[in-house]
CSV table of C-alpha atoms in Angstrom, one decimal:
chain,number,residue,atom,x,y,z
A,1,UNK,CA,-20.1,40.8,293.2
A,2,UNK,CA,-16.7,40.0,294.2
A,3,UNK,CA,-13.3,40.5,292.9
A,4,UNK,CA,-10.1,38.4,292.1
A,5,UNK,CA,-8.8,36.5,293.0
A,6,UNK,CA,-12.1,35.3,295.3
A,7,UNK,CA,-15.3,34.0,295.3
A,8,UNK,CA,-18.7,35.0,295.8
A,9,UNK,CA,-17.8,33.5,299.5
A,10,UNK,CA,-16.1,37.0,300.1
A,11,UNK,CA,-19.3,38.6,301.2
A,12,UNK,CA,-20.2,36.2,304.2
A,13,UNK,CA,-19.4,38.3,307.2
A,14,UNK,CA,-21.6,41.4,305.1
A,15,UNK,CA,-24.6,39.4,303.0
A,16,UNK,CA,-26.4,38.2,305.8
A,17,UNK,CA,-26.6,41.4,307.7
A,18,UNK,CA,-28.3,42.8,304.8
A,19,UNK,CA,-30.9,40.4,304.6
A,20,UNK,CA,-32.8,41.9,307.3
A,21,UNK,CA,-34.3,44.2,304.9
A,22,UNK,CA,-33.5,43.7,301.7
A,23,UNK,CA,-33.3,40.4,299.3
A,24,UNK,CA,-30.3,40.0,298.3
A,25,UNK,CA,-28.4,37.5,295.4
A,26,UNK,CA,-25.0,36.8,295.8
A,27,UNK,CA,-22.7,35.2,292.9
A,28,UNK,CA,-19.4,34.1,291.3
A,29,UNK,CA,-18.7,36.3,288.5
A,30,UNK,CA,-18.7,34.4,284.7
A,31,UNK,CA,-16.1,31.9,285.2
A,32,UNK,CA,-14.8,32.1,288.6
A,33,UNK,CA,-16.0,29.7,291.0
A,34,UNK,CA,-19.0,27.9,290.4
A,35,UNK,CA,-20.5,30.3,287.7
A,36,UNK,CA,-19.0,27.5,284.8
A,37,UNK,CA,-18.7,29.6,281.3
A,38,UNK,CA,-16.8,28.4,278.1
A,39,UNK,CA,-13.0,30.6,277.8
A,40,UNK,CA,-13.3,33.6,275.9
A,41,UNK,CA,-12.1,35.0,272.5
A,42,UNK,CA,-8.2,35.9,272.3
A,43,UNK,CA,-8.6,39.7,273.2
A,44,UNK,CA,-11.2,38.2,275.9
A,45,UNK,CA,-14.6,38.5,273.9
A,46,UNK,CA,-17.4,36.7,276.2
A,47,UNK,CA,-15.7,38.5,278.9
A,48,UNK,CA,-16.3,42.4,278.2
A,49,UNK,CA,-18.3,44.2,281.3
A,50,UNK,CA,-20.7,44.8,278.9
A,51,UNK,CA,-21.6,41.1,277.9
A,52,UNK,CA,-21.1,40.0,281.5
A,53,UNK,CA,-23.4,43.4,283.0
A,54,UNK,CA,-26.1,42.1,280.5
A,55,UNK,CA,-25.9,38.7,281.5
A,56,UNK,CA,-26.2,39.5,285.1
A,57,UNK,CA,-29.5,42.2,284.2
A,58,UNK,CA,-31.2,39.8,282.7
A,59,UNK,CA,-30.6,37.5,285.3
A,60,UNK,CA,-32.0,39.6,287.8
A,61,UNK,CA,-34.8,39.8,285.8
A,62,UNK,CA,-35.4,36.2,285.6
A,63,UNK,CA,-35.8,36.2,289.3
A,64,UNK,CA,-37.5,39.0,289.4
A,65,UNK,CA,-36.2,41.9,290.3
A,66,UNK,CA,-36.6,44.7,287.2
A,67,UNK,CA,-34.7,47.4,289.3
A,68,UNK,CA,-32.3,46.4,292.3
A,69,UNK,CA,-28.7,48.2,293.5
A,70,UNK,CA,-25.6,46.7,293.0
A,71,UNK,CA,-22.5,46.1,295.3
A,72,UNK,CA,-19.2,45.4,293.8
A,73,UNK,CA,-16.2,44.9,294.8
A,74,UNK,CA,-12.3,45.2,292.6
A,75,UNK,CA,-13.4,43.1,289.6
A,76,UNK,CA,-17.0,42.8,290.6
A,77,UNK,CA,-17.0,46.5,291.0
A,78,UNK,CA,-16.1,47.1,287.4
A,79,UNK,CA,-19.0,44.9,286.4
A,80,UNK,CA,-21.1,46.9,288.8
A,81,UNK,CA,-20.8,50.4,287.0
A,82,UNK,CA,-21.1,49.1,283.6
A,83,UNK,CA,-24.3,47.7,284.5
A,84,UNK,CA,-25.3,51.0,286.0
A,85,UNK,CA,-23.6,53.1,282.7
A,86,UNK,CA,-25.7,50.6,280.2
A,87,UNK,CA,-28.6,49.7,281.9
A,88,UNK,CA,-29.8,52.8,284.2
A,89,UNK,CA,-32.7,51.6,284.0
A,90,UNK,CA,-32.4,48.6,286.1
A,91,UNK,CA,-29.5,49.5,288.6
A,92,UNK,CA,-31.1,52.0,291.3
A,93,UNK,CA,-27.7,52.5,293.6
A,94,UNK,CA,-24.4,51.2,293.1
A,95,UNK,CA,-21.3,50.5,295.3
A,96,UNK,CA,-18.0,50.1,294.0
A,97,UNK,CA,-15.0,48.7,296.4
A,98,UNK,CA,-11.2,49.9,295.9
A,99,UNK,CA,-11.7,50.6,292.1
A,100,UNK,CA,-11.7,53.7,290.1
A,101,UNK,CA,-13.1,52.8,286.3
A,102,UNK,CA,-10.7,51.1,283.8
A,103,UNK,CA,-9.6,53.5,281.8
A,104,UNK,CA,-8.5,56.0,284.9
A,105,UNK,CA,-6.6,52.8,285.9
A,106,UNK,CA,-4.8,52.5,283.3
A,107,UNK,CA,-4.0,55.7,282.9
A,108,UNK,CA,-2.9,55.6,286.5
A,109,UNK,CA,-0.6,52.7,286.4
A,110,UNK,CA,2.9,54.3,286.5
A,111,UNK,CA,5.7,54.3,288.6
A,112,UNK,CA,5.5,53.1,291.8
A,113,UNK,CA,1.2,52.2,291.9
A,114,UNK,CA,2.0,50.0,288.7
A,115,UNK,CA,3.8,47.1,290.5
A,116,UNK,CA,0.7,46.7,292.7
A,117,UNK,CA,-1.4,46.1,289.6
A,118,UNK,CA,0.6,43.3,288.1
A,119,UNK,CA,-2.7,41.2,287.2
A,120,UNK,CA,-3.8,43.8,284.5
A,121,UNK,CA,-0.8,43.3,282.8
A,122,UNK,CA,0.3,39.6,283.5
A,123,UNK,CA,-3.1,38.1,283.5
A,124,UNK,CA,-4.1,39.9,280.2
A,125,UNK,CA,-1.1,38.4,278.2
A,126,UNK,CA,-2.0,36.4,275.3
A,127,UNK,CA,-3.1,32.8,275.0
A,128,UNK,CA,-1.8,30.2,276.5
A,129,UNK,CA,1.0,32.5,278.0
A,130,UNK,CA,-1.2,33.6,280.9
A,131,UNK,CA,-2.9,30.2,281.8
A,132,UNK,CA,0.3,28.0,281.6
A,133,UNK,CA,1.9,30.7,283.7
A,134,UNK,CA,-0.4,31.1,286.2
A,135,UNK,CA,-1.6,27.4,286.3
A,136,UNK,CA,2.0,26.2,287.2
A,137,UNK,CA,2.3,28.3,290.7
A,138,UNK,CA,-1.6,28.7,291.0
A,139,UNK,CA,-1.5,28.4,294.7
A,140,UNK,CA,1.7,30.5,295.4
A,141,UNK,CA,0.1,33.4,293.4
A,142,UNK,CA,-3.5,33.5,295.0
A,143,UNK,CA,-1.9,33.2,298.6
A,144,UNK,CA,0.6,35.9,297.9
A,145,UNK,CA,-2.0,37.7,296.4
A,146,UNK,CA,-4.6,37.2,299.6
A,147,UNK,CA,-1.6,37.9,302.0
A,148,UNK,CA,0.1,40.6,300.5
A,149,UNK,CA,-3.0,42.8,299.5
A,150,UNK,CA,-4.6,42.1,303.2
A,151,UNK,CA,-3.5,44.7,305.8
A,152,UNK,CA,-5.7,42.8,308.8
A,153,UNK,CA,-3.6,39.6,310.1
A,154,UNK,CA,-6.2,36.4,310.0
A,155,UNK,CA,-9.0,38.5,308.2
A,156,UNK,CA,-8.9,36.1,305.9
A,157,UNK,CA,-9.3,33.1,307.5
A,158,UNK,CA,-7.4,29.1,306.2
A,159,UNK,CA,-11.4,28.3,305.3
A,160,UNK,CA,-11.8,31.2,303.2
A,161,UNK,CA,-8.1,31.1,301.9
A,162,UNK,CA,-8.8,27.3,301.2
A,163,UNK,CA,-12.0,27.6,299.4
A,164,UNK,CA,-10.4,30.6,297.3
A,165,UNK,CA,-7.8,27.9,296.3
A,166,UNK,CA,-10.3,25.0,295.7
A,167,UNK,CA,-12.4,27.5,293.2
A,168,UNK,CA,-8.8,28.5,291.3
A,169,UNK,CA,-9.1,25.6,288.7
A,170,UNK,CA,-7.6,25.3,285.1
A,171,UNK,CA,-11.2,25.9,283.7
A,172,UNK,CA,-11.4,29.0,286.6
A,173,UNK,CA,-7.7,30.2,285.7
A,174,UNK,CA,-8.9,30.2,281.9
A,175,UNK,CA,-11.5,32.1,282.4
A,176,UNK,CA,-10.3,35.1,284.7
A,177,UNK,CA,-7.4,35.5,281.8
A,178,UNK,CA,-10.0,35.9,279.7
A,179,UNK,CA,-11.8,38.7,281.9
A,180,UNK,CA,-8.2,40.8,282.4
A,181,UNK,CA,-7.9,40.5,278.9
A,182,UNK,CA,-10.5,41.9,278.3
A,183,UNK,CA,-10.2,44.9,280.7
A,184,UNK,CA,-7.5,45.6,278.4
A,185,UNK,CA,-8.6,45.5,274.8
A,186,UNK,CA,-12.7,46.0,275.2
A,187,UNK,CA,-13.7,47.6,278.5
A,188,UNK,CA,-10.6,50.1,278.2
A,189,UNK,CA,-11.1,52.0,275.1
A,190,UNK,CA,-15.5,51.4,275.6
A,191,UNK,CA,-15.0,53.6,279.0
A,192,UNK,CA,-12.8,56.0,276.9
A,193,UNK,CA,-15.5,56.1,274.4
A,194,UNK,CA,-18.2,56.4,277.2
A,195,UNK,CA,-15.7,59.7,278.7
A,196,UNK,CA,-15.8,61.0,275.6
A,197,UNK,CA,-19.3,61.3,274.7
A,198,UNK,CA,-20.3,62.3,278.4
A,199,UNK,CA,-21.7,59.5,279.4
A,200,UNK,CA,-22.2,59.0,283.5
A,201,UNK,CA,-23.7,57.2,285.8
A,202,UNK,CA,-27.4,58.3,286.7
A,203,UNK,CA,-27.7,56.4,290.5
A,204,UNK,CA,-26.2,57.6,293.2
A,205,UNK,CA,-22.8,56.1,293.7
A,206,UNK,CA,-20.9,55.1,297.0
A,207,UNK,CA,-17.3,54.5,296.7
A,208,UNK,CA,-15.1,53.1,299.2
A,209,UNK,CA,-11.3,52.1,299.5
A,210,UNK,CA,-9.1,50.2,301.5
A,211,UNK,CA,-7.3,52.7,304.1
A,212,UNK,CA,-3.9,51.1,303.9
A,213,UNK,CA,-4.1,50.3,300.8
A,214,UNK,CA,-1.3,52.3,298.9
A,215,UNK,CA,-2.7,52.3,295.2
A,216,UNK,CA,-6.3,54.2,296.7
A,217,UNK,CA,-3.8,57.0,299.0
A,218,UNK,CA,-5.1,59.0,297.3
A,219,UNK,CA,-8.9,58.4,297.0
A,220,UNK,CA,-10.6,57.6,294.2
A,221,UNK,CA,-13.7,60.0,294.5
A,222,UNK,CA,-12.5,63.0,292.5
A,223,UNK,CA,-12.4,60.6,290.1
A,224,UNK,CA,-15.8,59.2,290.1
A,225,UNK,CA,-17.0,62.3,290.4
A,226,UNK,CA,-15.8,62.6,286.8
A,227,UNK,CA,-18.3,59.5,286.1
A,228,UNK,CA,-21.8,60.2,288.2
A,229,UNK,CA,-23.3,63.5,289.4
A,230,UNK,CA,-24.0,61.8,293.0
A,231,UNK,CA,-20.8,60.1,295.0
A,232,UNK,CA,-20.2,59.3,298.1
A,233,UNK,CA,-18.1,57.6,300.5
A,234,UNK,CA,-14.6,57.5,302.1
A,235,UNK,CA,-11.6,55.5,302.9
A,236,UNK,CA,-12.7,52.4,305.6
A,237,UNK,CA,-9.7,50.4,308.0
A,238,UNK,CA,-8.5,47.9,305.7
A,239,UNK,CA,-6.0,46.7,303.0
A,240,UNK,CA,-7.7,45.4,299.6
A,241,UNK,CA,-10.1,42.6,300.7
A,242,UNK,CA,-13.0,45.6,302.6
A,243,UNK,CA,-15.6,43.2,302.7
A,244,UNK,CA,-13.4,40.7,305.1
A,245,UNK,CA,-11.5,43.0,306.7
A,246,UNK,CA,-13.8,45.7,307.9
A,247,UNK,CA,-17.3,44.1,307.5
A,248,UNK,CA,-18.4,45.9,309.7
A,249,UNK,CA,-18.0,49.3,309.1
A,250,UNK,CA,-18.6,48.2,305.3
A,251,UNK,CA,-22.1,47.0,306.3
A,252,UNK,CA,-23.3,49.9,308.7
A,253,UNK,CA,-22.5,52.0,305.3
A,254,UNK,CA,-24.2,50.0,303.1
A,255,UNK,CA,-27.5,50.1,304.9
A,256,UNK,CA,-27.5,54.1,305.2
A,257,UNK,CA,-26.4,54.5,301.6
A,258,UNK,CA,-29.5,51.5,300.6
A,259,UNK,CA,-32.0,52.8,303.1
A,260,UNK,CA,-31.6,56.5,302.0
């Protein structure tokens, strides 16, 4: 699953390597791109992890597949581990990409790391603040977000960048608001519930993050080692966008951490 401000086309230099042994099902998150989906309540309601990590399970099992791993990456990622925290059952390995869960990023957004998370905040704004915002400089704001997150030059490419753009419609636009918002007012205080109670994630969890990307300088697995008994995983050469701009090394991991 992929992450704002893309498409499911983010994963073509990694899917098809993976197909060699393994089926795998690629998609546009509820309301980005192609995946078409009504706009969501005020605090984002239609758009909680949850709603769209049961959506997604029960997809799966629609075409088949009662247990499968999941691969997620920035927003995708954050569906990713709520389908592995509700529905352990189905998820047998997960992969999250330059995330750490939403209520650690919240927490983290101070000082300096919070002017690189602007979406959480601006994207999350009420109705129709956000979408009229957005809508009036759509394409300035996803190239500046493509370019300026990116730390390899021409990773991604004018056909990507361009398709990215074609898939950032009013309806889209609507809908991703409605997703941010509700990182904010469901999927926030639900993973500080989940903390609370002990809850963690039963699969075995890789975790990897963008080496030049300043926000993850850090590394993020102390704190997902708060979340699952079993992490993995390690900083890879890249700014934000890992699956285009170190494929490579992102798929060689992928099929050790899937073929374990």
């Amino acid at each position: 699953m992929h992450g704002f401000p893309q498409t499911h086309y983010c994963w073509h230099l990694v899917a098809p390597g993976l197909t060699a042994r393994n089926t795998v099902v690629v998609c546009d998150l509820k309301g980005y791109g192609e995946s078409r989906s009504a706009p969501g309540g005020r605090l984002g309601e239609g758009y909680s992890k949850r709603e769209m990590a049961a959506e997604l399970v029960e997809l799966m099992g629609q075409l088949g597949f009662e247990r499968f791993s999941v691969v997620g990456h920035d927003r995708g990622g954050r569906v990713a581990y709520r389908m592995a925290l509700d529905h352990p059952e189905a998820v047998e390995r997960l992969a999250v990409l330059n995330i750490v869960p939403t209520v650690n990023q919240f927490e983290r957004m101070a000082g300096e790391a919070s002017l690189e998370y602007w979406p959480f905040i601006l994207l999350a704004q009420p109705p129709p603040f956000a979408e009229r915002l957005v809508a009036a400089s759509a394409e300035y704001l996803l190239r500046y977000a493509l370019e300026s997150w990116a730390d390899t030059p021409g990773a991604i490419t004018q056909q990507a960048a361009d398709g990215y753009l074609s898939a950032f419609t009013p309806e889209a636009i609507a809908c991703i608001c409605a997703e941010y918002r509700a990182a904010f007012h469901i999927d926030r205080p639900m993973d500080a519930d989940d903390r609370a109670a002990g809850r963690t994630i039963q699969s075995p969890v890789l975790v990897h993050w963008g080496a030049e990307e300043g926000s993850m300088s850090n590394g993020p697995l102390a704190v997902w080692r708060q979340w699952a008994g079993s992490v993995t995983g390690g900083p890879l050469p890249s700014g934000h966008f890992i699956p285009e701009e170190a494929p490579e090394e992102l798929l060689a991991s992928l099929h050790r951490f899937l073929d374990d």
